[in-house]
Short mmCIF file of C-alpha atoms in Angstrom, two decimals:
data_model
loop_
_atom_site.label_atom_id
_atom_site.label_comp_id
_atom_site.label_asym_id
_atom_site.label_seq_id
_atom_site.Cartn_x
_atom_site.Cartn_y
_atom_site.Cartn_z
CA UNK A 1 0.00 0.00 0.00
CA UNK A 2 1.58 3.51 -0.71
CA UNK A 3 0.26 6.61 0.64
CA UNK A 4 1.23 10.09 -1.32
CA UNK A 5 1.56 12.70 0.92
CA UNK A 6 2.60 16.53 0.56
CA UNK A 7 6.40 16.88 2.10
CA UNK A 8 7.75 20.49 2.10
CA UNK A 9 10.92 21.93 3.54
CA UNK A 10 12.63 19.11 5.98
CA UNK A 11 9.87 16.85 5.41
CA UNK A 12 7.19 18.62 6.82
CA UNK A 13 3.90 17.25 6.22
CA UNK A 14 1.42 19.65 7.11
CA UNK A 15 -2.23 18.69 4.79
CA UNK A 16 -5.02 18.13 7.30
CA UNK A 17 -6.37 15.64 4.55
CA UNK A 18 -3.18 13.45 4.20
CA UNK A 19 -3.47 13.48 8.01
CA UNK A 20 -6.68 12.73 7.79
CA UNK A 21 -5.87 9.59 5.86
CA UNK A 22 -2.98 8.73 8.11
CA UNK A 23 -5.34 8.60 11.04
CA UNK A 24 -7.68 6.57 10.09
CA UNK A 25 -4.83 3.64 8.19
CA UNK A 26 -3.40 3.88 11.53
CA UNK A 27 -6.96 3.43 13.06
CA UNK A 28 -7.11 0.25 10.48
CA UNK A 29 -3.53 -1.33 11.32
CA UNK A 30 -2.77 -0.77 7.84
CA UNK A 31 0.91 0.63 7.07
CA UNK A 32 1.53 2.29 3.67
CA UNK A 33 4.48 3.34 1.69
CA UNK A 34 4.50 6.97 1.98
CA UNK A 35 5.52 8.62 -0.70
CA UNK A 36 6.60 12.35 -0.55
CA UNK A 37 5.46 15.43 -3.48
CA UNK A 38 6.16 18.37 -2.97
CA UNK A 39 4.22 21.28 -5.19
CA UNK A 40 6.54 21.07 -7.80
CA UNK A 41 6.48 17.26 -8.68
CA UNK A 42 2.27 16.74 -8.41
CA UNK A 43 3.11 15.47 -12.41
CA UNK A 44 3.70 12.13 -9.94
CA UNK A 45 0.11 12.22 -8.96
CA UNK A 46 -1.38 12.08 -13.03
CA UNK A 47 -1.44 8.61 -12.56
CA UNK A 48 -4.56 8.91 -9.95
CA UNK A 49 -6.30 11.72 -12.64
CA UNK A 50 -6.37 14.85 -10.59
CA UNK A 51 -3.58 16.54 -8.56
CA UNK A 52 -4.16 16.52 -5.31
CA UNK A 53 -2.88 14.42 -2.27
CA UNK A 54 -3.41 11.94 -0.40
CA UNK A 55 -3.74 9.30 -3.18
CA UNK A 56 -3.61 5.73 -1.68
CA UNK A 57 -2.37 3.23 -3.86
CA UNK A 58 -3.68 -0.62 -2.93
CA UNK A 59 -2.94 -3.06 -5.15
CA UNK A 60 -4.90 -2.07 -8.45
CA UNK A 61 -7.10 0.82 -6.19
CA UNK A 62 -6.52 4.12 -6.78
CA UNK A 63 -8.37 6.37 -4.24
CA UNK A 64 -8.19 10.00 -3.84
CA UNK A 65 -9.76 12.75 -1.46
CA UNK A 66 -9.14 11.87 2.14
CA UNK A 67 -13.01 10.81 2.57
CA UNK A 68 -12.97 8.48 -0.45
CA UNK A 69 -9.74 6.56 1.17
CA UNK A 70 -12.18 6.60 5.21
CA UNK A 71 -14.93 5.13 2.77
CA UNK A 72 -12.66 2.26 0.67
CA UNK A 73 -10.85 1.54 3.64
CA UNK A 74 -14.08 0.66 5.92
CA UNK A 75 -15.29 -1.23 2.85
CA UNK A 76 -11.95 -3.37 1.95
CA UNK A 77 -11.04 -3.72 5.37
CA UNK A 78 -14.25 -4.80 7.32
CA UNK A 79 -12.74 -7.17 9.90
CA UNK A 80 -10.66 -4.59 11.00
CA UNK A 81 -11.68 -1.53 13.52
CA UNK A 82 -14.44 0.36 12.00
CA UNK A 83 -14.03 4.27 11.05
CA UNK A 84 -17.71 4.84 11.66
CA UNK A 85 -19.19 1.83 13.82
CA UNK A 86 -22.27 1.58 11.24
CA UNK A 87 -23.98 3.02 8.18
CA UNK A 88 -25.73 5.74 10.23
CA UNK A 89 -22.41 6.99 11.30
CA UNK A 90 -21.02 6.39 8.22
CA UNK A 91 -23.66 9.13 6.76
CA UNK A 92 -23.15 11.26 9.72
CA UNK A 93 -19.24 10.96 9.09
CA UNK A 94 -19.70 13.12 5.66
CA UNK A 95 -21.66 16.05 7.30
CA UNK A 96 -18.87 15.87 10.18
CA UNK A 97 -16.31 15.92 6.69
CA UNK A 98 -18.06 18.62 4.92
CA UNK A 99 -18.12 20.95 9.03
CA UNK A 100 -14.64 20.47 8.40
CA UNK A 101 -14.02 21.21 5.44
CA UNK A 102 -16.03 24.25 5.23
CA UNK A 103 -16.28 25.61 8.66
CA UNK A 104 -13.04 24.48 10.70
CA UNK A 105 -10.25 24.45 7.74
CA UNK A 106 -11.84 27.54 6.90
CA UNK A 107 -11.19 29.53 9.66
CA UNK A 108 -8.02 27.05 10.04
CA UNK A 109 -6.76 28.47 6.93
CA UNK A 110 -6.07 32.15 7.67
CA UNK A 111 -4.16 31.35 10.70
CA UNK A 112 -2.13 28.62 8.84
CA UNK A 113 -1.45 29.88 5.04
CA UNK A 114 1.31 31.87 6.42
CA UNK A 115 3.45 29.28 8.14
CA UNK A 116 2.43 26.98 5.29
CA UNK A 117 4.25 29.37 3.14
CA UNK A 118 7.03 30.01 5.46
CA UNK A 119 8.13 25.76 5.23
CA UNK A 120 7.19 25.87 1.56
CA UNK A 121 10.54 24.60 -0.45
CA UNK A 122 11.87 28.24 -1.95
CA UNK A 123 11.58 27.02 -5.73
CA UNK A 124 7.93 26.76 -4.80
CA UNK A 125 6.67 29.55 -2.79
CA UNK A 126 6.21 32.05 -6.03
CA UNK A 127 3.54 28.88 -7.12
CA UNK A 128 2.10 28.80 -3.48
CA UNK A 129 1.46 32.50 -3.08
CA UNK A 130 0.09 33.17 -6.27
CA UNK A 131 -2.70 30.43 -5.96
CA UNK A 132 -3.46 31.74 -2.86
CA UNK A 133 -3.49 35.32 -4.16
CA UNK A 134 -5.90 33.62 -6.78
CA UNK A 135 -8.35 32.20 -4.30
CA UNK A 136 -8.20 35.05 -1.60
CA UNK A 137 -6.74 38.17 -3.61
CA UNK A 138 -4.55 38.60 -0.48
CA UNK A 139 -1.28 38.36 -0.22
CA UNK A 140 0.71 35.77 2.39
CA UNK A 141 1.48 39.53 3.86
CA UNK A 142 -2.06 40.83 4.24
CA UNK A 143 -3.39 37.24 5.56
CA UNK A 144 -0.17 37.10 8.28
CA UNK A 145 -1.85 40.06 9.19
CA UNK A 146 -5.17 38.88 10.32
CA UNK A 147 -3.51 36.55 12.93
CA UNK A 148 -5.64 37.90 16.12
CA UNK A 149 -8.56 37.69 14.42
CA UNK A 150 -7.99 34.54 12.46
CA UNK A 151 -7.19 32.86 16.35
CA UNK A 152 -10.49 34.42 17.43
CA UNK A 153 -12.27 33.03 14.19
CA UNK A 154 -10.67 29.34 14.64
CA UNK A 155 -11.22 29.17 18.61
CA UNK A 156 -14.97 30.52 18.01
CA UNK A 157 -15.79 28.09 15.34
CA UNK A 158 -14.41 24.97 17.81
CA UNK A 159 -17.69 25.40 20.32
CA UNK A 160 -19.48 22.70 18.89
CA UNK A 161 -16.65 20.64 19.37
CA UNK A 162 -15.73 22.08 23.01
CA UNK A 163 -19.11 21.67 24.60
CA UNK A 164 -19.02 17.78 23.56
CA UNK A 165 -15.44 17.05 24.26
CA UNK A 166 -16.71 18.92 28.08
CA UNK A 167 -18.89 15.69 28.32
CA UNK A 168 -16.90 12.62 26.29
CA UNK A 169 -13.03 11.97 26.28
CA UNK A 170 -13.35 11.49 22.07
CA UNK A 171 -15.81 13.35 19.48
CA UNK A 172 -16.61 9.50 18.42
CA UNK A 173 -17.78 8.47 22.27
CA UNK A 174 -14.96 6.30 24.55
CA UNK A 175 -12.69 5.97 22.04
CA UNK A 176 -11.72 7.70 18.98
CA UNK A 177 -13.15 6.58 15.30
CA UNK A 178 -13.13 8.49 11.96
CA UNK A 179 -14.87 12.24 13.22
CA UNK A 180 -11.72 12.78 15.21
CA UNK A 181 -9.51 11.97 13.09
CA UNK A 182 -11.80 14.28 11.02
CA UNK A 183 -11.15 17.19 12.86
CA UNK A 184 -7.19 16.49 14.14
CA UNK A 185 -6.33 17.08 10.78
CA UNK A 186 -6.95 20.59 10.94
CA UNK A 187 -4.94 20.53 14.57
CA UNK A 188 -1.94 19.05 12.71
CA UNK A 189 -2.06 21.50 9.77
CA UNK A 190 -1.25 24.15 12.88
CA UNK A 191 0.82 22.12 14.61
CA UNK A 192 3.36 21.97 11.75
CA UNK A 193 2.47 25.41 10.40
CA UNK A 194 2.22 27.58 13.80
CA UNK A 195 3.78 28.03 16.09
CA UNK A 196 1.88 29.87 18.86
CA UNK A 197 -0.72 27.81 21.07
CA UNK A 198 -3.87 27.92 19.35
CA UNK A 199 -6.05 26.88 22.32
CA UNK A 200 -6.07 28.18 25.89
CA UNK A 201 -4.41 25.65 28.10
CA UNK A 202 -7.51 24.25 30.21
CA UNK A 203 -9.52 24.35 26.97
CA UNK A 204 -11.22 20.87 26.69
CA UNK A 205 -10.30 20.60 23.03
CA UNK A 206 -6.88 20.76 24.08
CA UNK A 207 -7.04 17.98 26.62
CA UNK A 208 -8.88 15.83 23.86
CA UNK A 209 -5.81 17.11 21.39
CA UNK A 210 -3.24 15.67 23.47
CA UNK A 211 -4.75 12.56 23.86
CA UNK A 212 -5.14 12.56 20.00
CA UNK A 213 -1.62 13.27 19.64
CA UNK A 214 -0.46 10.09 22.08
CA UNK A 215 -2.62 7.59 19.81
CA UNK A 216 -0.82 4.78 17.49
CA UNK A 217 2.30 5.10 19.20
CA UNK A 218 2.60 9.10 19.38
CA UNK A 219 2.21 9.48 15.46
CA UNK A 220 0.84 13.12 15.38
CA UNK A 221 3.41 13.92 18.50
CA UNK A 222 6.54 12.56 16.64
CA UNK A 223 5.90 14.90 13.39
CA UNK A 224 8.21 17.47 12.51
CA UNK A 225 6.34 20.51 14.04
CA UNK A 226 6.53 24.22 15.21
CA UNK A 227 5.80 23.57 18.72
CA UNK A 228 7.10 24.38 21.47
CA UNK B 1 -45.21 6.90 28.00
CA UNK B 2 -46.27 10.71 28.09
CA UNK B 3 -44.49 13.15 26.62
CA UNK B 4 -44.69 17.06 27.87
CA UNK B 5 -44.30 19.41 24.90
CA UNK B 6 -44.97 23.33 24.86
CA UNK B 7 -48.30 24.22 23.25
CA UNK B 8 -48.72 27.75 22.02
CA UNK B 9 -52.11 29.42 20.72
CA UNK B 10 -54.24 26.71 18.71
CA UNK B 11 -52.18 24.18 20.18
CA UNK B 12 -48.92 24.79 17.96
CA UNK B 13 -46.20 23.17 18.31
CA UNK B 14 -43.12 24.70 17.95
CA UNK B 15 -40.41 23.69 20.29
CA UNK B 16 -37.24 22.42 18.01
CA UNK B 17 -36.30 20.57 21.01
CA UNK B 18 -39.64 18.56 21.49
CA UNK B 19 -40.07 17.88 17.55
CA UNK B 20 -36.38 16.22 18.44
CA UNK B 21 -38.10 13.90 21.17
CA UNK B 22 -41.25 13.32 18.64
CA UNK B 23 -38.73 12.30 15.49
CA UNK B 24 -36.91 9.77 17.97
CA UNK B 25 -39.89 8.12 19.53
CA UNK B 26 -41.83 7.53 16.01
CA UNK B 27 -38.36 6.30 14.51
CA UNK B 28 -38.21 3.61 17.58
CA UNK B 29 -42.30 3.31 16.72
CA UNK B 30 -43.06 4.32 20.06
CA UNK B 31 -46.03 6.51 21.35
CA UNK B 32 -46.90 8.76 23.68
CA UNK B 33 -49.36 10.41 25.18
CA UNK B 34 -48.80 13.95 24.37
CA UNK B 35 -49.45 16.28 27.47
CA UNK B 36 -49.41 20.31 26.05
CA UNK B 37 -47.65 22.51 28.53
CA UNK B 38 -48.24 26.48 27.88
CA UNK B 39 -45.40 29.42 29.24
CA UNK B 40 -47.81 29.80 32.44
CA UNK B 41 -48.25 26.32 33.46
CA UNK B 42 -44.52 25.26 33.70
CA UNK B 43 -45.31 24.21 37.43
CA UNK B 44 -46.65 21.15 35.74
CA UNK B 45 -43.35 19.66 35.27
CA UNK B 46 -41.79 20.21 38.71
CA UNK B 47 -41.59 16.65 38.94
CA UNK B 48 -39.18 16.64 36.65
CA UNK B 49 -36.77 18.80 38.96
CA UNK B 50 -36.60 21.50 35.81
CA UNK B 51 -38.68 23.69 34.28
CA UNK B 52 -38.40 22.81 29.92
CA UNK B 53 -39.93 20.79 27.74
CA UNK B 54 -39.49 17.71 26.49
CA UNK B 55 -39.89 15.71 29.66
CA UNK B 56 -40.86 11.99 28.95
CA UNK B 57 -42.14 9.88 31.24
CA UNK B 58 -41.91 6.21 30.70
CA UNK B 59 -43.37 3.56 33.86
CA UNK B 60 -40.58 5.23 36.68
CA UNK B 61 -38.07 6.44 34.47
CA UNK B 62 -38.78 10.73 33.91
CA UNK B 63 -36.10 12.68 31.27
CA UNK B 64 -35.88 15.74 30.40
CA UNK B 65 -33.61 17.01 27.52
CA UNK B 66 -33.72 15.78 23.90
CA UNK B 67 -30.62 14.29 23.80
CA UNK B 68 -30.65 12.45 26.78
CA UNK B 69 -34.16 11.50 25.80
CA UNK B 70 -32.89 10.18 22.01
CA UNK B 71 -29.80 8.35 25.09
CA UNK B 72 -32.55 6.82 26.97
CA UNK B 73 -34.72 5.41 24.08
CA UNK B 74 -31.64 3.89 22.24
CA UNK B 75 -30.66 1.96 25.49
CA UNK B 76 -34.30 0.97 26.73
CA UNK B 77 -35.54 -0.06 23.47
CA UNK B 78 -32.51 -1.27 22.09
CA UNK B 79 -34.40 -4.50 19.59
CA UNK B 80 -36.49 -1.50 18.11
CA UNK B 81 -34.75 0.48 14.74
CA UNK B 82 -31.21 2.19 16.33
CA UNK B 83 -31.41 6.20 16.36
CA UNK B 84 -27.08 6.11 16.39
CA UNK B 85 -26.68 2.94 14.48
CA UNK B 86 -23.24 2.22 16.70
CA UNK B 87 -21.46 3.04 19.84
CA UNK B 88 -18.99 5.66 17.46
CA UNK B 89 -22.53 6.86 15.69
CA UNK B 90 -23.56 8.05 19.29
CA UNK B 91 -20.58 9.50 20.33
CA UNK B 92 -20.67 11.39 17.25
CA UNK B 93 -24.50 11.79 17.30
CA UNK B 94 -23.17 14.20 21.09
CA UNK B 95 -21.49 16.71 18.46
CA UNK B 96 -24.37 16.51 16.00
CA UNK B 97 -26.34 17.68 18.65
CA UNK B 98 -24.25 20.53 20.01
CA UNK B 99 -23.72 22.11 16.40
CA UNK B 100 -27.61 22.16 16.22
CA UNK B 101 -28.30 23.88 19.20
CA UNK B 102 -25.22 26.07 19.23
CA UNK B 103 -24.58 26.91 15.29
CA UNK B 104 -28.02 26.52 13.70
CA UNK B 105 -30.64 26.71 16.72
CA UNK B 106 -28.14 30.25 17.31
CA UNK B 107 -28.85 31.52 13.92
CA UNK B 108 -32.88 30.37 13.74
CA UNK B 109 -33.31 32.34 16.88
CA UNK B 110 -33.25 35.43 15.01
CA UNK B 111 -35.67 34.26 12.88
CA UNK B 112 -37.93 32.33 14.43
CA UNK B 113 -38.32 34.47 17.69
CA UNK B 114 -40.83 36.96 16.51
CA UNK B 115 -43.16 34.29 15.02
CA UNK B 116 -42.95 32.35 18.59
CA UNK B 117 -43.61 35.71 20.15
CA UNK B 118 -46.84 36.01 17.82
CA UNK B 119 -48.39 32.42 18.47
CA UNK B 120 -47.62 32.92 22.19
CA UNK B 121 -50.77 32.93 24.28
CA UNK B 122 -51.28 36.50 25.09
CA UNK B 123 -51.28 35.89 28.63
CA UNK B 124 -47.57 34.95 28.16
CA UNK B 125 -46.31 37.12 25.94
CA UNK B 126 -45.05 39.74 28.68
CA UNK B 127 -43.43 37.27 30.26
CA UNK B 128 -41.47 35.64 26.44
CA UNK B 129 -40.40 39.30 25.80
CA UNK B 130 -39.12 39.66 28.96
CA UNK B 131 -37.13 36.63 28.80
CA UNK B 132 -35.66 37.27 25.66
CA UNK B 133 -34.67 40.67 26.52
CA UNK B 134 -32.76 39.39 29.49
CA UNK B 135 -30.85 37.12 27.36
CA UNK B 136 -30.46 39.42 24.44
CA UNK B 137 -31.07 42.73 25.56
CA UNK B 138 -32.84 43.29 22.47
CA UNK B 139 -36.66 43.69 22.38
CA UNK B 140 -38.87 41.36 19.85
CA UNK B 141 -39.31 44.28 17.81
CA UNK B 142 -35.73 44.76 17.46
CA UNK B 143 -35.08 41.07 16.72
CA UNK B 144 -37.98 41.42 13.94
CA UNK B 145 -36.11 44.23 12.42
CA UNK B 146 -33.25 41.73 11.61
CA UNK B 147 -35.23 39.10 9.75
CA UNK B 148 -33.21 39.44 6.20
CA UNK B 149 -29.92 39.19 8.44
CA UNK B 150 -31.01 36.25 10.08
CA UNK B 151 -32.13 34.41 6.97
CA UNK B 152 -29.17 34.97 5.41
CA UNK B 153 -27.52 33.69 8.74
CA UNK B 154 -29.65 30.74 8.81
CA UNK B 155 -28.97 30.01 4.73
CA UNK B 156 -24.90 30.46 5.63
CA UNK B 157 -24.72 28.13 8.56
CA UNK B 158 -26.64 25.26 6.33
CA UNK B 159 -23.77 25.41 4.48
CA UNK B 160 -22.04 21.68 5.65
CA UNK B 161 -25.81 20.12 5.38
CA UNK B 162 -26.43 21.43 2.20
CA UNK B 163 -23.09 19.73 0.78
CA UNK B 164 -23.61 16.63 2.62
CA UNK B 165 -27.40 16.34 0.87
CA UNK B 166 -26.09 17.10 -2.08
CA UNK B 167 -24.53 13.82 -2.10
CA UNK B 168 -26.72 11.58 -0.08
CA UNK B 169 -30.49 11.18 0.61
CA UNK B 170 -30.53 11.71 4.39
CA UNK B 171 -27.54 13.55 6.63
CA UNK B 172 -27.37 9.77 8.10
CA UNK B 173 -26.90 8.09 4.70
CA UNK B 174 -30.04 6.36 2.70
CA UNK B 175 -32.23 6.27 5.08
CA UNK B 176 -33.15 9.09 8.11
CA UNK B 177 -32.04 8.29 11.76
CA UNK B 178 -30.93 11.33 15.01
CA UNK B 179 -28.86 13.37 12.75
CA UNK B 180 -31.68 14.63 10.97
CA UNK B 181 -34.22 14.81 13.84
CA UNK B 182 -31.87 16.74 15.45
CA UNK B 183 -31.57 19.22 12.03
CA UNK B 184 -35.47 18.99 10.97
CA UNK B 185 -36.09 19.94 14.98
CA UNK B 186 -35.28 23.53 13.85
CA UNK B 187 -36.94 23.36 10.51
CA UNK B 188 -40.03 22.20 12.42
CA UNK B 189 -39.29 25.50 14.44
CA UNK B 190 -39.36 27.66 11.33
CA UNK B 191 -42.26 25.82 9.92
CA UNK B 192 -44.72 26.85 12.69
CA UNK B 193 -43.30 30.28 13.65
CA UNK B 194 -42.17 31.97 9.91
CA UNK B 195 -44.55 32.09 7.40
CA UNK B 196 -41.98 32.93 4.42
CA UNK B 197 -39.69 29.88 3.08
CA UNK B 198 -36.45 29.18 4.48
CA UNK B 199 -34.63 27.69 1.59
CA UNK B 200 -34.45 28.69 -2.19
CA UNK B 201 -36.61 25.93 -3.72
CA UNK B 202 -33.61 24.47 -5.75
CA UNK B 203 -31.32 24.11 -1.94
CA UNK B 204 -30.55 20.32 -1.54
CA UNK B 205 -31.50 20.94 1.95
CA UNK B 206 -35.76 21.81 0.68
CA UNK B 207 -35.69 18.77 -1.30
CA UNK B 208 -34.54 16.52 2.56
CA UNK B 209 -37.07 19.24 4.39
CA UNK B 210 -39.96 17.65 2.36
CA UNK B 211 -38.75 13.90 2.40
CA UNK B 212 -38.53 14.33 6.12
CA UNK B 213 -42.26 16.09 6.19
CA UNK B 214 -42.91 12.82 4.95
CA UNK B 215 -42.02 10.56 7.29
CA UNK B 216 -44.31 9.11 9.66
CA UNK B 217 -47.38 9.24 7.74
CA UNK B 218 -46.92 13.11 7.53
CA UNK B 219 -46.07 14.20 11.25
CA UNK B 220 -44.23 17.17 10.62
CA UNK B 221 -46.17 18.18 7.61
CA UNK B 222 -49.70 17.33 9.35
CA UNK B 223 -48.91 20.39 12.53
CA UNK B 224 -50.81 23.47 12.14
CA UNK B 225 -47.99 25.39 10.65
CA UNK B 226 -47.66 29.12 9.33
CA UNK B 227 -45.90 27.72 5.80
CA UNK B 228 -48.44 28.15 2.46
#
């Protein structure tokens, strides 16, 4: 099994949706090949017919989008842990997928884009800040500028999350499944990208981040990051 | 089993909270007598050692709150059709259930207040503007004057449901279980307190509203309702 993941400078890997993936072949038992791109080698990723990571390679399966690997790996792999316990929370998982998408990566992103850009390989920052310019029409300047309220933005859209993790140890109940793994990725997007803490210490979400971060073997804590 | 719901003028029903409780016991096919509780006779469910509705009582066992209500039917009827589907789909089912009241139920307020204010018995309504001036320090008039900021509000915050039901029948995969109770519980709130329509008739999300209008021989879709 090979897993293609986005690797900038050092190795970092900072996509929320190749951790995404990670999380939830860990979850599995599986192990994959992981296979580094940066931006300016995605002609490696033609093969799957788009160009973004993760791709997961599996014998003759090509899968790509981090919810389309959850989904084939809960279907190949049904003897082993599920990601979702059931169809119902299989369904459930893609409106937890699409909150964050749209809601938590999207505050996520203003506070990240700049850090992103900051461990982007030099030959490929021009290409990075230009397709953001394209998206946002801001500049990596004017968006490292709306830190305070990008942290306000990102810790406001979390209460959902912070009200249940006040009552359960995981978003999934006892023990985590897919919808934290779901929403980690967007804590290990900041973990490698930024370096300030983004929650306040007796936050719930944080206790709930750390225990995330212990899980298969301290995966998420071993990472190349910008912690302290 | 009895169920205490609030009961406005004519008998509507309008709680988002007790629609909830009435989407989780049909889905188990259980029934209940239905005991209407009005602003001014809240006294009525000092038993219950609060003062909101949905209380149900079942032989000894009284609970009050929706979601420990959909908690309590899953585990005492547990050979009837699952609300969670899995031990992960409940878990999950906790964060499902904060995003409703905090995200969506927060932007319906806006728009559904003044209608609740309207079909209030008039013998409460000093007391339901009072309320909601204490937590909101704005009067119902004011709250009225925001109606095409809330709607657009309301529209905004759909946005994760809207993408998820653009790829899937029902927000808990082909077939309707607590995720969309808990959702439809604040369409059924809109329903009976604003007369104009919610969604732009081409929105994913009116094409679910009227498959889950359905359900149940017509439940929601049967309550006196200010909708043409």
């Amino acid at each position: 099994m090979k897993l293609y993941e986005l690797s900038l400078s050092e190795g970092r890997n900072v996509s929320p949706f190749v951790w995404r993936a990670r999380f939830c072949l860990a979850h599995k038992g599986l192990e994959a090949e992981r296979i580094p791109i940066s931006y300016h080698d995605k002609d490696q990723l033609v093969f799957s017919g788009q160009d973004r990571v993760p791709v997961l390679v599996d014998g003759d399966m090509v899968v790509s989008d981090s919810w389309k690997i959850a989904c084939y790996l809960e279907e190949a792999y049904p003897e082993r842990p599920s990601l979702f316990g059931s169809a119902a929370g299989q369904g459930t998982g893609l409106m937890i997928n699409k909150f964050c998408d749209h809601v938590l990566l999207g505050s996520m992103f203003l506070l990240c884009t700049p850090g992103t850009y900051d461990v982007t390989q030099d030959e490929d920052k021009p290409y990075f800040a230009q397709s953001r310019w394209e998206w946002t029409g801001m500049t990596i300047e004017d968006i490292r500028s709306m830190e305070a309220e990008a942290l306000k933005r990102v810790r406001s859209s979390l209460e959902p999350i912070r009200q249940t993790l006040a009552e359960q140890a995981f978003l999934s109940g006892d023990t985590p499944a897919f919808t934290d793994y779901c929403v980690m990725g967007g804590f290990m997007w900041a973990r490698t990208t930024y370096a300030p803490q983004v929650l306040e210490p007796d936050d719930p979400v944080e206790a709930w981040r750390q225990r995330m971060l212990d899980l298969f073997d301290g995966m998420g804590r071993k990472t190349l990051s910008l912690e302290a």
